[in-house]
Amino acid sequence: MTFNVPVQPFDADDDTLRAHLRDADCPALLMTLAHLTGDPSVLPEGTGAHGWLHRTNSGLSAEQQAAARAQALHLLQRLRDAGPSAPPPQPAPELLRCITSWAMGADATDLVPLLSEEIVLPERDPRAPRWSMAQSPAHEGFRVVIIGAGPSGLLAALRLAQAGVPFVVYEKNHEVGGTWLENRYPGCRVDVPSVLYSFSCATKPDWSEYFCRQDELLGYFRDFAKEFGLYEHIRFHSEVTSARWDEQGACWQLAVRTAEGTLEQQASVLVSAVGQLNRPRLPDLPGLERFTGPSFHSARWDDSVQLAGKRVAVIGTGASAFQLVPEVAEEARELLVFQRTPPWMRPSPEYGAAVPAGARWLFAHLPYYAAWYRFAQLAPGLHGAPWTVDRGYPPTERAVSAANEEARAVLAEAIQAQLTDAPELLNQVMPRYPVGSKRVVRDNGAWFSTLKRDDVEVVTDGIEEITPQGLRTADGRHHEADVLIYATGFQAERFLAPMTVTGRNGIDLHTTWDGDARAYLGMTVPGFPNLFCLYGPNTNLVGQGGSVLYFSECAVRYLLDAVRLLHRLGKRRLDVRQDVHDRYNARIDRATAERAWGWTSVRTWYVNDKGRSPQNWPFSALEYWDATRAVDPEHYEIS
């Protein structure tokens, strides 16, 4: 078994246990102690893991950390000496509230229902469907079609299989993984902790790095599909090109392009799991086609191009560039980095670091430690992050609130500390917009150490055109280059593109959206019955306390409840009401206007050409979990 391995017994001696505990995360260790002893008084006053910028080990003093490890040693000794026994129970609600309130730095009563699903032993799966669709005449021929075998599509497939719902997955690529199959540029890795970029129903205690690389993560999704028997349901090299709602048959008619030609298929329920970050965006610059050397987008990395001895130009300084630039600099003769807007960076010394053996041992052997460690990483996003605008502050293009100014000060100080020996670079790379207006990237020191190299140049003048031999910038300079790499992001606003989707009365989804996608809870659109989007409009979580997989778990639970509802009622069509959809999106827009990315004038992929954000969820992760726990039949027309 690869996932959900039960906590293992052990017979390690005391010195070995002490060595393992030196690698422990102290906040997670203290929360585990409070849980297993039933005594929240072990949690030191005035500390905790709360806050988007919470300090390493929660600011615990060396003495407090030593005390925590000593107490944990006694606990491990008791567990060892007792031998195999029944696992400790989950924390009672009041104990759970006490522990999480300490961690959050505020009363966490509202978190207790969510965390009762999170603080569990590996073999438990509280979010699994508790119902099964037995074959019945009323639902003969019922089938769900999932488009895409990326992370969200695989999770939907697992849950449908668990509920006994017939389904098939169509995947245009040759393998599972989605964006983690397609993005394989040098340095590609997750920028949220590995333990969060994994499913709660498929925990893995032995991640090799705190922020794992692309190949390990792709292996995770392959193992997931293999272990849960999903490959037999996936049709590879199969791309859904169009979907049309058949009102009379109450189903979706699909055209699926395969190597053998186009197939006509039907779906009772259609699930789009194509994601947001899968269509590369090239810059709108004259002359792209004139460049005579190799050029490619980071998401379409060309392994045949040798960078050694070459003068390489990278356009963009977003998340992908942040990962690939240090790697390319090691190989290229010279590197030019063309920057439009510098990113804010969060100090993350564990980014790129291996998970030490002691930490992996604790994940595998100390009951609930892995769950509490996961919570410590999730906690900052559960009550939001410091992006909210305070009109009384007042907001400026420097900061939108006092909390935002505090975050700015911490991040700016970290940048300045790395550039005391390069003051001329400091002026180029210091952001001049509120934290949260654009994606905040992880910083382990590699970015600035790369930019300070003698063979690396940062160019901040705007690019006027691409020439046959390089790039010309607004200052009139011509920058020669042998290779161009576009690290310019994705067409994130083009949901479901390029697929044609036709709903009731012949309405076209992309015409309805007109470049400004909207959906109720990011999933359902009026006039398009039985269509569910995963990682749909306004479900991108901004902040460092969660991941898109967390939102996928919430959305897939909602999807399964919708299928259950149709089955229980003996109905065939579920269509979200227009007024429900409109009220929801009006609330999203009002909240977005009060977030840094909706308030600022800085250019960001979070905001589309219409000045609206169809990507981001402007509330806390807790609110999305609560909103998607079950389908409210009053929100839909069901027939």
PDB file of N, CA and C in Angstrom, residues 526-602:
ATOM      1  N   PRO A 526     -26.287  28.610 -14.874  1.00  0.00           N
ATOM      2  CA  PRO A 526     -27.681  28.517 -15.319  1.00  0.00           C
ATOM      3  C   PRO A 526     -27.770  28.213 -16.813  1.00  0.00           C
ATOM      4  N   GLY A 527     -28.677  27.326 -17.168  1.00  0.00           N
ATOM      5  CA  GLY A 527     -28.864  26.975 -18.568  1.00  0.00           C
ATOM      6  C   GLY A 527     -27.975  25.853 -19.040  1.00  0.00           C
ATOM      7  N   PHE A 528     -27.125  25.326 -18.137  1.00  0.00           N
ATOM      8  CA  PHE A 528     -26.231  24.219 -18.483  1.00  0.00           C
ATOM      9  C   PHE A 528     -26.408  23.115 -17.438  1.00  0.00           C
ATOM     10  N   PRO A 529     -27.531  22.406 -17.523  1.00  0.00           N
ATOM     11  CA  PRO A 529     -27.865  21.425 -16.479  1.00  0.00           C
ATOM     12  C   PRO A 529     -26.816  20.320 -16.384  1.00  0.00           C
ATOM     13  N   ASN A 530     -26.661  19.821 -15.179  1.00  0.00           N
ATOM     14  CA  ASN A 530     -25.820  18.642 -14.937  1.00  0.00           C
ATOM     15  C   ASN A 530     -24.374  18.842 -15.396  1.00  0.00           C
ATOM     16  N   LEU A 531     -23.938  20.092 -15.485  1.00  0.00           N
ATOM     17  CA  LEU A 531     -22.548  20.407 -15.791  1.00  0.00           C
ATOM     18  C   LEU A 531     -21.880  20.934 -14.521  1.00  0.00           C
ATOM     19  N   PHE A 532     -20.756  20.341 -14.139  1.00  0.00           N
ATOM     20  CA  PHE A 532     -20.021  20.756 -12.942  1.00  0.00           C
ATOM     21  C   PHE A 532     -18.569  21.028 -13.323  1.00  0.00           C
ATOM     22  N   CYS A 533     -18.083  22.197 -12.920  1.00  0.00           N
ATOM     23  CA  CYS A 533     -16.690  22.563 -13.156  1.00  0.00           C
ATOM     24  C   CYS A 533     -15.896  22.358 -11.865  1.00  0.00           C
ATOM     25  N   LEU A 534     -14.773  21.692 -11.970  1.00  0.00           N
ATOM     26  CA  LEU A 534     -13.835  21.579 -10.859  1.00  0.00           C
ATOM     27  C   LEU A 534     -12.673  22.528 -11.125  1.00  0.00           C
ATOM     28  N   TYR A 535     -12.222  23.219 -10.075  1.00  0.00           N
ATOM     29  CA  TYR A 535     -11.265  24.325 -10.221  1.00  0.00           C
ATOM     30  C   TYR A 535     -11.818  25.326 -11.230  1.00  0.00           C
ATOM     31  N   GLY A 536     -13.093  25.648 -11.027  1.00  0.00           N
ATOM     32  CA  GLY A 536     -13.782  26.558 -11.925  1.00  0.00           C
ATOM     33  C   GLY A 536     -13.623  28.002 -11.499  1.00  0.00           C
ATOM     34  N   PRO A 537     -14.466  28.888 -12.027  1.00  0.00           N
ATOM     35  CA  PRO A 537     -14.346  30.318 -11.731  1.00  0.00           C
ATOM     36  C   PRO A 537     -14.354  30.615 -10.232  1.00  0.00           C
ATOM     37  N   ASN A 538     -13.442  31.470  -9.833  1.00  0.00           N
ATOM     38  CA  ASN A 538     -13.342  31.965  -8.457  1.00  0.00           C
ATOM     39  C   ASN A 538     -13.134  30.862  -7.433  1.00  0.00           C
ATOM     40  N   THR A 539     -12.304  29.879  -7.785  1.00  0.00           N
ATOM     41  CA  THR A 539     -11.949  28.850  -6.803  1.00  0.00           C
ATOM     42  C   THR A 539     -10.439  28.742  -6.630  1.00  0.00           C
ATOM     43  N   ASN A 540      -9.712  29.762  -7.051  1.00  0.00           N
ATOM     44  CA  ASN A 540      -8.270  29.790  -6.814  1.00  0.00           C
ATOM     45  C   ASN A 540      -8.026  30.387  -5.420  1.00  0.00           C
ATOM     46  N   LEU A 541      -7.371  29.629  -4.574  1.00  0.00           N
ATOM     47  CA  LEU A 541      -7.160  30.067  -3.191  1.00  0.00           C
ATOM     48  C   LEU A 541      -5.903  30.924  -3.115  1.00  0.00           C
ATOM     49  N   VAL A 542      -6.058  32.177  -2.693  1.00  0.00           N
ATOM     50  CA  VAL A 542      -4.931  33.095  -2.567  1.00  0.00           C
ATOM     51  C   VAL A 542      -4.429  33.039  -1.135  1.00  0.00           C
ATOM     52  N   GLY A 543      -3.143  32.807  -0.976  1.00  0.00           N
ATOM     53  CA  GLY A 543      -2.588  32.707   0.369  1.00  0.00           C
ATOM     54  C   GLY A 543      -1.726  31.472   0.472  1.00  0.00           C
ATOM     55  N   GLN A 544      -1.209  31.216   1.640  1.00  0.00           N
ATOM     56  CA  GLN A 544      -0.268  30.124   1.817  1.00  0.00           C
ATOM     57  C   GLN A 544      -0.830  29.051   2.737  1.00  0.00           C
ATOM     58  N   GLY A 545      -2.115  29.033   2.990  1.00  0.00           N
ATOM     59  CA  GLY A 545      -2.663  28.084   3.945  1.00  0.00           C
ATOM     60  C   GLY A 545      -3.552  27.039   3.333  1.00  0.00           C
ATOM     61  N   GLY A 546      -3.257  26.603   2.126  1.00  0.00           N
ATOM     62  CA  GLY A 546      -4.092  25.591   1.500  1.00  0.00           C
ATOM     63  C   GLY A 546      -3.589  25.320   0.105  1.00  0.00           C
ATOM     64  N   SER A 547      -4.378  24.595  -0.676  1.00  0.00           N
ATOM     65  CA  SER A 547      -3.989  24.315  -2.046  1.00  0.00           C
ATOM     66  C   SER A 547      -5.243  24.099  -2.864  1.00  0.00           C
ATOM     67  N   VAL A 548      -5.053  24.062  -4.177  1.00  0.00           N
ATOM     68  CA  VAL A 548      -6.181  23.806  -5.059  1.00  0.00           C
ATOM     69  C   VAL A 548      -6.779  22.434  -4.784  1.00  0.00           C
ATOM     70  N   LEU A 549      -5.978  21.494  -4.275  1.00  0.00           N
ATOM     71  CA  LEU A 549      -6.513  20.168  -3.989  1.00  0.00           C
ATOM     72  C   LEU A 549      -7.521  20.205  -2.846  1.00  0.00           C
ATOM     73  N   TYR A 550      -7.324  21.132  -1.907  1.00  0.00           N
ATOM     74  CA  TYR A 550      -8.302  21.310  -0.834  1.00  0.00           C
ATOM     75  C   TYR A 550      -9.642  21.736  -1.431  1.00  0.00           C
ATOM     76  N   PHE A 551      -9.602  22.696  -2.376  1.00  0.00           N
ATOM     77  CA  PHE A 551     -10.841  23.140  -3.016  1.00  0.00           C
ATOM     78  C   PHE A 551     -11.447  22.025  -3.854  1.00  0.00           C
ATOM     79  N   SER A 552     -10.605  21.202  -4.475  1.00  0.00           N
ATOM     80  CA  SER A 552     -11.125  20.080  -5.246  1.00  0.00           C
ATOM     81  C   SER A 552     -11.873  19.107  -4.348  1.00  0.00           C
ATOM     82  N   GLU A 553     -11.347  18.863  -3.154  1.00  0.00           N
ATOM     83  CA  GLU A 553     -12.036  17.958  -2.242  1.00  0.00           C
ATOM     84  C   GLU A 553     -13.420  18.495  -1.882  1.00  0.00           C
ATOM     85  N   CYS A 554     -13.488  19.796  -1.654  1.00  0.00           N
ATOM     86  CA  CYS A 554     -14.780  20.412  -1.337  1.00  0.00           C
ATOM     87  C   CYS A 554     -15.744  20.300  -2.520  1.00  0.00           C
ATOM     88  N   ALA A 555     -15.258  20.642  -3.713  1.00  0.00           N
ATOM     89  CA  ALA A 555     -16.114  20.640  -4.899  1.00  0.00           C
ATOM     90  C   ALA A 555     -16.572  19.233  -5.255  1.00  0.00           C
ATOM     91  N   VAL A 556     -15.693  18.255  -5.117  1.00  0.00           N
ATOM     92  CA  VAL A 556     -16.067  16.879  -5.453  1.00  0.00           C
ATOM     93  C   VAL A 556     -17.105  16.343  -4.470  1.00  0.00           C
ATOM     94  N   ARG A 557     -16.998  16.727  -3.226  1.00  0.00           N
ATOM     95  CA  ARG A 557     -18.049  16.326  -2.273  1.00  0.00           C
ATOM     96  C   ARG A 557     -19.408  16.876  -2.725  1.00  0.00           C
ATOM     97  N   TYR A 558     -19.417  18.144  -3.160  1.00  0.00           N
ATOM     98  CA  TYR A 558     -20.659  18.775  -3.633  1.00  0.00           C
ATOM     99  C   TYR A 558     -21.178  18.050  -4.865  1.00  0.00           C
ATOM    100  N   LEU A 559     -20.287  17.730  -5.804  1.00  0.00           N
ATOM    101  CA  LEU A 559     -20.670  16.986  -7.004  1.00  0.00           C
ATOM    102  C   LEU A 559     -21.329  15.663  -6.643  1.00  0.00           C
ATOM    103  N   LEU A 560     -20.711  14.920  -5.729  1.00  0.00           N
ATOM    104  CA  LEU A 560     -21.277  13.625  -5.329  1.00  0.00           C
ATOM    105  C   LEU A 560     -22.641  13.784  -4.677  1.00  0.00           C
ATOM    106  N   ASP A 561     -22.819  14.861  -3.922  1.00  0.00           N
ATOM    107  CA  ASP A 561     -24.126  15.076  -3.297  1.00  0.00           C
ATOM    108  C   ASP A 561     -25.175  15.408  -4.345  1.00  0.00           C
ATOM    109  N   ALA A 562     -24.785  16.100  -5.404  1.00  0.00           N
ATOM    110  CA  ALA A 562     -25.727  16.396  -6.484  1.00  0.00           C
ATOM    111  C   ALA A 562     -26.155  15.114  -7.195  1.00  0.00           C
ATOM    112  N   VAL A 563     -25.199  14.218  -7.448  1.00  0.00           N
ATOM    113  CA  VAL A 563     -25.527  12.941  -8.073  1.00  0.00           C
ATOM    114  C   VAL A 563     -26.439  12.130  -7.151  1.00  0.00           C
ATOM    115  N   ARG A 564     -26.117  12.143  -5.853  1.00  0.00           N
ATOM    116  CA  ARG A 564     -26.965  11.439  -4.875  1.00  0.00           C
ATOM    117  C   ARG A 564     -28.384  11.985  -4.891  1.00  0.00           C
ATOM    118  N   LEU A 565     -28.495  13.306  -4.957  1.00  0.00           N
ATOM    119  CA  LEU A 565     -29.812  13.939  -4.938  1.00  0.00           C
ATOM    120  C   LEU A 565     -30.631  13.533  -6.162  1.00  0.00           C
ATOM    121  N   LEU A 566     -30.018  13.575  -7.343  1.00  0.00           N
ATOM    122  CA  LEU A 566     -30.723  13.148  -8.548  1.00  0.00           C
ATOM    123  C   LEU A 566     -31.190  11.702  -8.423  1.00  0.00           C
ATOM    124  N   HIS A 567     -30.324  10.860  -7.907  1.00  0.00           N
ATOM    125  CA  HIS A 567     -30.656   9.445  -7.754  1.00  0.00           C
ATOM    126  C   HIS A 567     -31.781   9.247  -6.744  1.00  0.00           C
ATOM    127  N   ARG A 568     -31.680   9.930  -5.613  1.00  0.00           N
ATOM    128  CA  ARG A 568     -32.700   9.754  -4.561  1.00  0.00           C
ATOM    129  C   ARG A 568     -34.070  10.238  -5.010  1.00  0.00           C
ATOM    130  N   LEU A 569     -34.082  11.353  -5.739  1.00  0.00           N
ATOM    131  CA  LEU A 569     -35.359  11.921  -6.181  1.00  0.00           C
ATOM    132  C   LEU A 569     -35.879  11.283  -7.467  1.00  0.00           C
ATOM    133  N   GLY A 570     -35.055  10.467  -8.112  1.00  0.00           N
ATOM    134  CA  GLY A 570     -35.468   9.875  -9.378  1.00  0.00           C
ATOM    135  C   GLY A 570     -35.579  10.912 -10.482  1.00  0.00           C
ATOM    136  N   LYS A 571     -34.760  11.976 -10.402  1.00  0.00           N
ATOM    137  CA  LYS A 571     -34.807  13.055 -11.398  1.00  0.00           C
ATOM    138  C   LYS A 571     -33.622  12.947 -12.348  1.00  0.00           C
ATOM    139  N   ARG A 572     -33.669  13.738 -13.446  1.00  0.00           N
ATOM    140  CA  ARG A 572     -32.632  13.636 -14.473  1.00  0.00           C
ATOM    141  C   ARG A 572     -31.938  14.956 -14.771  1.00  0.00           C
ATOM    142  N   ARG A 573     -32.476  16.053 -14.265  1.00  0.00           N
ATOM    143  CA  ARG A 573     -31.909  17.349 -14.630  1.00  0.00           C
ATOM    144  C   ARG A 573     -31.816  18.240 -13.404  1.00  0.00           C
ATOM    145  N   LEU A 574     -30.632  18.849 -13.223  1.00  0.00           N
ATOM    146  CA  LEU A 574     -30.398  19.756 -12.103  1.00  0.00           C
ATOM    147  C   LEU A 574     -29.738  21.009 -12.680  1.00  0.00           C
ATOM    148  N   ASP A 575     -30.442  22.151 -12.564  1.00  0.00           N
ATOM    149  CA  ASP A 575     -30.002  23.395 -13.199  1.00  0.00           C
ATOM    150  C   ASP A 575     -30.048  24.520 -12.165  1.00  0.00           C
ATOM    151  N   VAL A 576     -28.912  25.160 -11.910  1.00  0.00           N
ATOM    152  CA  VAL A 576     -28.866  26.197 -10.891  1.00  0.00           C
ATOM    153  C   VAL A 576     -29.761  27.366 -11.294  1.00  0.00           C
ATOM    154  N   ARG A 577     -30.467  27.917 -10.329  1.00  0.00           N
ATOM    155  CA  ARG A 577     -31.366  29.048 -10.595  1.00  0.00           C
ATOM    156  C   ARG A 577     -30.555  30.303 -10.910  1.00  0.00           C
ATOM    157  N   GLN A 578     -31.066  31.090 -11.844  1.00  0.00           N
ATOM    158  CA  GLN A 578     -30.366  32.299 -12.265  1.00  0.00           C
ATOM    159  C   GLN A 578     -30.206  33.277 -11.114  1.00  0.00           C
ATOM    160  N   ASP A 579     -31.246  33.455 -10.291  1.00  0.00           N
ATOM    161  CA  ASP A 579     -31.157  34.431  -9.210  1.00  0.00           C
ATOM    162  C   ASP A 579     -30.146  33.995  -8.151  1.00  0.00           C
ATOM    163  N   VAL A 580     -30.056  32.687  -7.890  1.00  0.00           N
ATOM    164  CA  VAL A 580     -29.077  32.176  -6.933  1.00  0.00           C
ATOM    165  C   VAL A 580     -27.671  32.420  -7.462  1.00  0.00           C
ATOM    166  N   HIS A 581     -27.468  32.099  -8.718  1.00  0.00           N
ATOM    167  CA  HIS A 581     -26.169  32.317  -9.371  1.00  0.00           C
ATOM    168  C   HIS A 581     -25.779  33.791  -9.334  1.00  0.00           C
ATOM    169  N   ASP A 582     -26.717  34.671  -9.648  1.00  0.00           N
ATOM    170  CA  ASP A 582     -26.408  36.100  -9.742  1.00  0.00           C
ATOM    171  C   ASP A 582     -26.110  36.708  -8.376  1.00  0.00           C
ATOM    172  N   ARG A 583     -26.879  36.319  -7.356  1.00  0.00           N
ATOM    173  CA  ARG A 583     -26.620  36.842  -6.010  1.00  0.00           C
ATOM    174  C   ARG A 583     -25.244  36.402  -5.514  1.00  0.00           C
ATOM    175  N   TYR A 584     -24.939  35.157  -5.774  1.00  0.00           N
ATOM    176  CA  TYR A 584     -23.635  34.622  -5.366  1.00  0.00           C
ATOM    177  C   TYR A 584     -22.503  35.407  -6.021  1.00  0.00           C
ATOM    178  N   ASN A 585     -22.584  35.617  -7.327  1.00  0.00           N
ATOM    179  CA  ASN A 585     -21.506  36.302  -8.029  1.00  0.00           C
ATOM    180  C   ASN A 585     -21.434  37.786  -7.683  1.00  0.00           C
ATOM    181  N   ALA A 586     -22.569  38.388  -7.349  1.00  0.00           N
ATOM    182  CA  ALA A 586     -22.535  39.781  -6.878  1.00  0.00           C
ATOM    183  C   ALA A 586     -21.766  39.860  -5.552  1.00  0.00           C
ATOM    184  N   ARG A 587     -21.960  38.851  -4.716  1.00  0.00           N
ATOM    185  CA  ARG A 587     -21.224  38.813  -3.441  1.00  0.00           C
ATOM    186  C   ARG A 587     -19.738  38.617  -3.686  1.00  0.00           C
ATOM    187  N   ILE A 588     -19.396  37.743  -4.629  1.00  0.00           N
ATOM    188  CA  ILE A 588     -17.989  37.534  -4.996  1.00  0.00           C
ATOM    189  C   ILE A 588     -17.370  38.845  -5.462  1.00  0.00           C
ATOM    190  N   ASP A 589     -18.072  39.571  -6.318  1.00  0.00           N
ATOM    191  CA  ASP A 589     -17.537  40.824  -6.872  1.00  0.00           C
ATOM    192  C   ASP A 589     -17.374  41.890  -5.804  1.00  0.00           C
ATOM    193  N   ARG A 590     -18.342  41.973  -4.889  1.00  0.00           N
ATOM    194  CA  ARG A 590     -18.222  42.967  -3.807  1.00  0.00           C
ATOM    195  C   ARG A 590     -16.991  42.663  -2.949  1.00  0.00           C
ATOM    196  N   ALA A 591     -16.785  41.383  -2.644  1.00  0.00           N
ATOM    197  CA  ALA A 591     -15.639  41.012  -1.816  1.00  0.00           C
ATOM    198  C   ALA A 591     -14.324  41.216  -2.573  1.00  0.00           C
ATOM    199  N   THR A 592     -14.317  40.910  -3.854  1.00  0.00           N
ATOM    200  CA  THR A 592     -13.103  41.082  -4.655  1.00  0.00           C
ATOM    201  C   THR A 592     -12.662  42.539  -4.681  1.00  0.00           C
ATOM    202  N   ALA A 593     -13.629  43.447  -4.760  1.00  0.00           N
ATOM    203  CA  ALA A 593     -13.297  44.877  -4.761  1.00  0.00           C
ATOM    204  C   ALA A 593     -12.635  45.303  -3.458  1.00  0.00           C
ATOM    205  N   GLU A 594     -12.779  44.479  -2.410  1.00  0.00           N
ATOM    206  CA  GLU A 594     -12.191  44.782  -1.112  1.00  0.00           C
ATOM    207  C   GLU A 594     -10.986  43.896  -0.817  1.00  0.00           C
ATOM    208  N   ARG A 595     -10.372  43.366  -1.859  1.00  0.00           N
ATOM    209  CA  ARG A 595      -9.144  42.591  -1.715  1.00  0.00           C
ATOM    210  C   ARG A 595      -8.038  43.288  -2.496  1.00  0.00           C
ATOM    211  N   ALA A 596      -6.804  43.042  -2.133  1.00  0.00           N
ATOM    212  CA  ALA A 596      -5.673  43.753  -2.741  1.00  0.00           C
ATOM    213  C   ALA A 596      -5.671  43.620  -4.256  1.00  0.00           C
ATOM    214  N   TRP A 597      -5.932  42.412  -4.779  1.00  0.00           N
ATOM    215  CA  TRP A 597      -5.877  42.212  -6.229  1.00  0.00           C
ATOM    216  C   TRP A 597      -7.040  42.889  -6.960  1.00  0.00           C
ATOM    217  N   GLY A 598      -8.137  43.114  -6.256  1.00  0.00           N
ATOM    218  CA  GLY A 598      -9.263  43.809  -6.878  1.00  0.00           C
ATOM    219  C   GLY A 598      -9.179  45.315  -6.732  1.00  0.00           C
ATOM    220  N   TRP A 599      -8.379  45.771  -5.783  1.00  0.00           N
ATOM    221  CA  TRP A 599      -8.280  47.209  -5.508  1.00  0.00           C
ATOM    222  C   TRP A 599      -7.144  47.862  -6.280  1.00  0.00           C
ATOM    223  N   THR A 600      -6.017  47.174  -6.398  1.00  0.00           N
ATOM    224  CA  THR A 600      -4.824  47.777  -6.971  1.00  0.00           C
ATOM    225  C   THR A 600      -4.956  47.995  -8.483  1.00  0.00           C
ATOM    226  N   SER A 601      -4.108  48.851  -9.013  1.00  0.00           N
ATOM    227  CA  SER A 601      -4.067  49.089 -10.459  1.00  0.00           C
ATOM    228  C   SER A 601      -2.939  48.297 -11.120  1.00  0.00           C
ATOM    229  N   VAL A 602      -2.145  47.570 -10.347  1.00  0.00           N
ATOM    230  CA  VAL A 602      -1.043  46.810 -10.922  1.00  0.00           C
ATOM    231  C   VAL A 602      -1.601  45.687 -11.797  1.00  0.00           C
TER     232      VAL A 602
END
